Coordinates of N, CA, C and O in Angstrom, one line a residue:
F1 N 2.2 6.6 -0.5 CA 2.3 7.7 -1.0 C 0.9 8.1 -0.9 O 0.1 7.7 -0.8
P2 N 1.2 9.3 -0.5 CA 2.3 10.1 0.0 C 2.9 10.2 1.2 O 2.5 9.6 2.3
N3 N 4.3 10.2 1.4 CA 4.8 10.1 1.9 C 6.3 11.4 2.4 O 6.7 11.5 1.8
P4 N 6.1 12.3 3.2 CA 5.3 11.9 4.3 C 3.5 12.5 4.3 O 3.6 12.9 3.1
A5 N 3.2 12.0 5.1 CA 1.5 12.1 4.9 C 1.2 12.6 5.4 O 1.3 13.0 7.1
V6 N -0.5 13.5 5.3 CA -1.3 14.4 6.9 C -2.1 13.6 6.9 O -1.8 12.8 8.3
S7 N -2.9 12.8 5.9 CA -3.7 12.0 6.7 C -4.1 11.1 5.9 O -4.5 9.4 6.7
I8 N -4.2 10.6 4.9 CA -4.7 10.2 3.8 C -3.2 9.1 3.1 O -2.3 10.2 2.6
V9 N -3.8 7.4 3.0 CA -2.1 6.9 2.1 C -2.8 5.9 1.4 O -4.4 5.5 1.7
N10 N -2.1 6.4 0.3 CA -3.1 5.0 -0.6 C -2.0 3.3 -0.3 O -0.4 4.4 -0.8
V11 N -2.3 2.9 -1.2 CA -1.3 1.9 -0.3 C -1.9 0.8 -1.7 O -2.6 0.2 -2.0
K12 N -0.8 0.2 -2.5 CA -0.9 0.0 -4.1 C -0.3 -1.3 -3.9 O 0.4 -1.7 -3.8
Y13 N -1.3 -2.3 -4.7 CA -0.2 -4.1 -5.2 C -1.1 -4.3 -5.4 O -2.0 -4.4 -6.1
N14 N -0.5 -5.7 -6.5 CA -0.7 -6.2 -7.9 C -0.7 -8.0 -7.2 O 0.6 -8.5 -6.6
L15 N -1.9 -8.4 -7.4 CA -1.8 -9.9 -7.0 C -1.7 -10.7 -8.1 O -2.9 -10.1 -9.1
K16 N -1.0 -11.6 -8.0 CA -0.6 -12.6 -8.7 C -2.1 -13.6 -9.3 O -2.4 -14.4 -10.3
V17 N -2.6 -13.9 -8.1 CA -3.5 -15.3 -7.7 C -4.1 -14.4 -6.5 O -4.4 -13.3 -5.5
Q18 N -5.6 -14.7 -6.4 CA -6.3 -14.8 -5.2 C -5.7 -15.1 -3.6 O -5.5 -16.4 -4.0
S19 N -5.2 -14.4 -3.5 CA -4.7 -14.7 -1.9 C -5.2 -14.0 -1.0 O -6.2 -13.5 -1.5
M20 N -4.8 -14.5 0.4 CA -5.5 -13.8 1.4 C -4.7 -13.0 2.2 O -3.3 -13.2 2.3
I21 N -5.5 -11.8 2.4 CA -4.6 -10.5 2.6 C -4.8 -9.7 3.8 O -6.1 -9.9 4.0
N22 N -3.8 -9.2 4.5 CA -3.7 -9.3 5.7 C -3.2 -7.3 5.6 O -1.1 -7.6 5.7
L23 N -3.3 -6.5 6.0 CA -2.8 -5.5 6.5 C -3.2 -4.3 7.9 O -4.1 -4.4 8.1
V24 N -1.4 -4.2 8.0 CA -1.8 -3.5 9.9 C -0.5 -2.8 10.1 O 0.4 -2.6 9.0
V25 N -1.2 -1.7 10.7 CA -0.8 -0.3 10.8 C 0.2 -0.8 12.0 O -0.7 -0.6 13.4
T26 N 1.2 -0.9 12.3 CA 1.9 0.1 13.6 C 2.4 1.0 14.0 O 3.4 1.7 12.9
D27 N 2.7 1.3 15.3 CA 3.6 2.3 15.7 C 5.1 1.7 15.7 O 5.0 0.9 15.5
I28 N 5.7 3.3 16.4 CA 7.2 2.6 16.2 C 7.8 1.8 17.0 O 8.5 0.6 17.0
T29 N 6.4 0.8 18.3 CA 6.7 0.4 19.3 C 5.9 -0.6 19.0 O 6.9 -2.1 19.7
G30 N 6.0 -0.8 17.8 CA 5.8 -2.2 16.8 C 4.0 -2.5 17.4 O 3.1 -3.0 17.2
R31 N 3.2 -2.1 17.8 CA 2.6 -1.7 18.9 C 1.1 -2.2 17.7 O 0.7 -0.8 16.7
V32 N 0.1 -2.5 17.3 CA -0.4 -2.5 16.1 C -1.6 -1.5 16.3 O -2.7 -1.4 17.5
V33 N -2.3 -0.4 16.2 CA -2.6 0.7 15.7 C -4.3 1.0 15.1 O -5.4 1.3 15.5
E34 N -4.5 -0.4 14.0 CA -5.0 0.1 13.4 C -4.9 -1.5 11.8 O -3.5 -2.2 12.1
L35 N -6.3 -2.7 12.1 CA -5.9 -4.0 11.7 C -6.9 -3.2 10.1 O -8.5 -2.7 10.6
I36 N -6.2 -3.0 9.0 CA -7.4 -2.2 7.7 C -7.5 -2.9 7.4 O -8.9 -2.9 7.2
N37 N -7.2 -4.4 6.5 CA -7.9 -5.0 5.8 C -7.5 -6.5 6.4 O -6.1 -7.0 6.5
E38 N -8.3 -7.8 6.5 CA -7.8 -9.3 6.4 C -8.6 -9.7 5.7 O -10.2 -10.5 6.5
E39 N -8.9 -10.1 4.5 CA -9.7 -11.2 4.0 C -9.0 -11.4 2.4 O -8.2 -10.8 2.0
K40 N -9.9 -12.7 1.5 CA -9.3 -12.8 0.5 C -9.6 -11.9 -0.9 O -11.1 -11.3 -0.9
Q41 N -8.3 -12.0 -1.8 CA -8.9 -10.6 -2.8 C -8.6 -11.4 -4.0 O -7.2 -12.2 -3.8
T42 N -9.0 -11.1 -5.1 CA -9.2 -11.8 -6.1 C -7.3 -11.4 -6.8 O -7.1 -10.1 -6.2
E43 N -7.2 -11.7 -7.6 CA -6.0 -11.5 -8.6 C -6.2 -10.2 -9.0 O -7.9 -9.2 -9.4
G44 N -5.1 -9.6 -9.4 CA -5.0 -8.3 -10.1 C -4.6 -7.0 -8.2 O -4.1 -6.9 -8.5
A45 N -4.5 -5.7 -9.4 CA -4.5 -4.3 -9.3 C -5.8 -4.1 -8.0 O -6.5 -4.2 -7.9
H46 N -4.9 -4.0 -6.6 CA -5.4 -3.3 -5.7 C -5.7 -1.8 -5.1 O -4.0 -1.6 -5.2
T47 N -6.4 -1.3 -5.2 CA -5.5 0.3 -3.7 C -6.2 0.5 -2.8 O -7.6 -0.3 -2.9
L48 N -6.1 0.4 -1.4 CA -6.8 0.6 -0.7 C -6.4 2.2 -0.7 O -4.7 3.0 0.3
V49 N -7.3 3.0 -0.2 CA -7.3 4.4 0.9 C -7.3 4.9 2.1 O -8.5 4.0 2.5
L50 N -6.3 4.7 3.3 CA -6.3 4.7 4.2 C -6.3 6.5 5.0 O -5.8 6.9 4.8
N51 N -7.3 5.9 5.4 CA -7.9 7.6 6.7 C -7.4 7.2 8.2 O -7.5 7.0 9.0
L52 N -5.6 7.9 7.9 CA -5.8 7.8 9.3 C -4.9 8.6 10.2 O -4.6 9.2 11.1
D53 N -6.5 9.5 10.1 CA -6.5 11.3 10.7 C -6.9 11.1 12.8 O -6.1 11.8 12.9
K54 N -6.9 10.2 12.9 CA -7.4 9.2 14.3 C -6.2 9.4 14.8 O -5.8 9.1 16.2
L55 N -4.8 9.5 14.3 CA -3.4 8.5 14.9 C -2.6 10.1 15.1 O -2.8 11.1 14.5
D56 N -1.9 10.6 16.0 CA -1.1 11.4 16.8 C 0.4 11.2 15.3 O 0.3 10.4 14.4
S57 N 0.7 12.8 15.1 CA 2.1 13.0 14.2 C 2.8 12.1 14.6 O 3.2 11.0 15.8
G58 N 3.3 11.2 13.8 CA 4.9 10.4 14.0 C 5.4 9.0 13.1 O 4.7 9.2 11.9
V59 N 5.8 8.5 13.3 CA 6.4 7.7 12.5 C 5.9 5.9 13.4 O 5.3 5.8 13.9
Y60 N 5.2 5.2 11.2 CA 4.3 4.3 11.6 C 4.7 3.3 10.4 O 5.8 3.5 9.4
F61 N 4.3 2.5 10.5 CA 4.5 0.8 9.7 C 3.7 0.6 9.3 O 2.6 0.0 10.3
I62 N 3.5 0.0 7.6 CA 2.5 -0.3 7.2 C 3.0 -1.9 7.0 O 3.6 -1.7 6.1
E63 N 2.1 -2.7 7.1 CA 2.5 -4.2 6.8 C 1.6 -4.4 6.2 O 0.8 -4.7 6.2
L64 N 2.3 -5.3 4.8 CA 1.0 -5.9 3.8 C 1.9 -7.0 4.0 O 2.7 -7.8 3.2
Q65 N 0.5 -8.0 4.4 CA 1.2 -10.0 4.2 C 0.5 -10.8 3.3 O -1.1 -10.7 3.3
K66 N 1.3 -11.5 2.8 CA 0.3 -12.8 1.9 C 0.5 -14.3 2.2 O 2.3 -13.9 1.8
D67 N 0.0 -14.8 2.2 CA 0.7 -16.3 2.5 C 2.3 -16.1 3.1 O 2.3 -15.2 4.2
D68 N 3.3 -16.4 2.1 CA 4.7 -16.6 3.4 C 5.6 -15.1 2.5 O 6.4 -14.8 3.1
F69 N 5.1 -14.1 2.2 CA 5.2 -12.6 1.7 C 4.9 -11.9 3.1 O 3.6 -11.9 3.2
K70 N 5.8 -11.0 2.8 CA 5.7 -9.4 3.8 C 6.7 -8.3 3.3 O 7.7 -8.4 3.1
I71 N 5.9 -7.1 2.7 CA 6.4 -5.8 2.8 C 5.9 -4.8 3.6 O 5.4 -5.2 4.7
T72 N 7.3 -4.1 4.3 CA 6.7 -3.3 5.0 C 6.9 -1.9 5.2 O 8.1 -1.9 4.3
Q73 N 6.2 -0.5 4.8 CA 6.8 0.6 4.7 C 6.9 1.6 5.7 O 5.6 1.6 5.9
K74 N 7.2 2.3 5.9 CA 8.0 3.4 7.6 C 6.5 4.8 6.5 O 6.7 4.6 4.8
I75 N 6.0 5.1 7.2 CA 5.7 6.4 7.1 C 5.6 7.2 7.9 O 5.5 6.8 9.3
I76 N 5.5 8.2 7.8 CA 6.0 9.4 8.3 C 3.9 10.9 8.5 O 3.9 11.5 7.6
L77 N 3.7 10.3 9.8 CA 2.4 11.8 9.5 C 2.4 12.9 9.9 O 3.3 12.9 11.8
K78 N 2.7 13.9 9.3 CA 2.1 15.1 9.7 C 1.2 15.4 10.5 O 0.3 15.4 10.0

């Protein structure tokens, strides 16, 4: 949130166990435009504040991957 976004996006997630996290922002064609985070994180609640002000307006996807689980959220930058 917020969505549509201006340039700052908050990504909140909760881990049940310590896990390797990979967070990627892709454009509408699937090209990776930003690798935000790739690290082992502790269990519990996490919030990443993404500053995407260097990206042009348009549709992007934020993909959060943990082990064999992956979730993708569409965002619109204005």
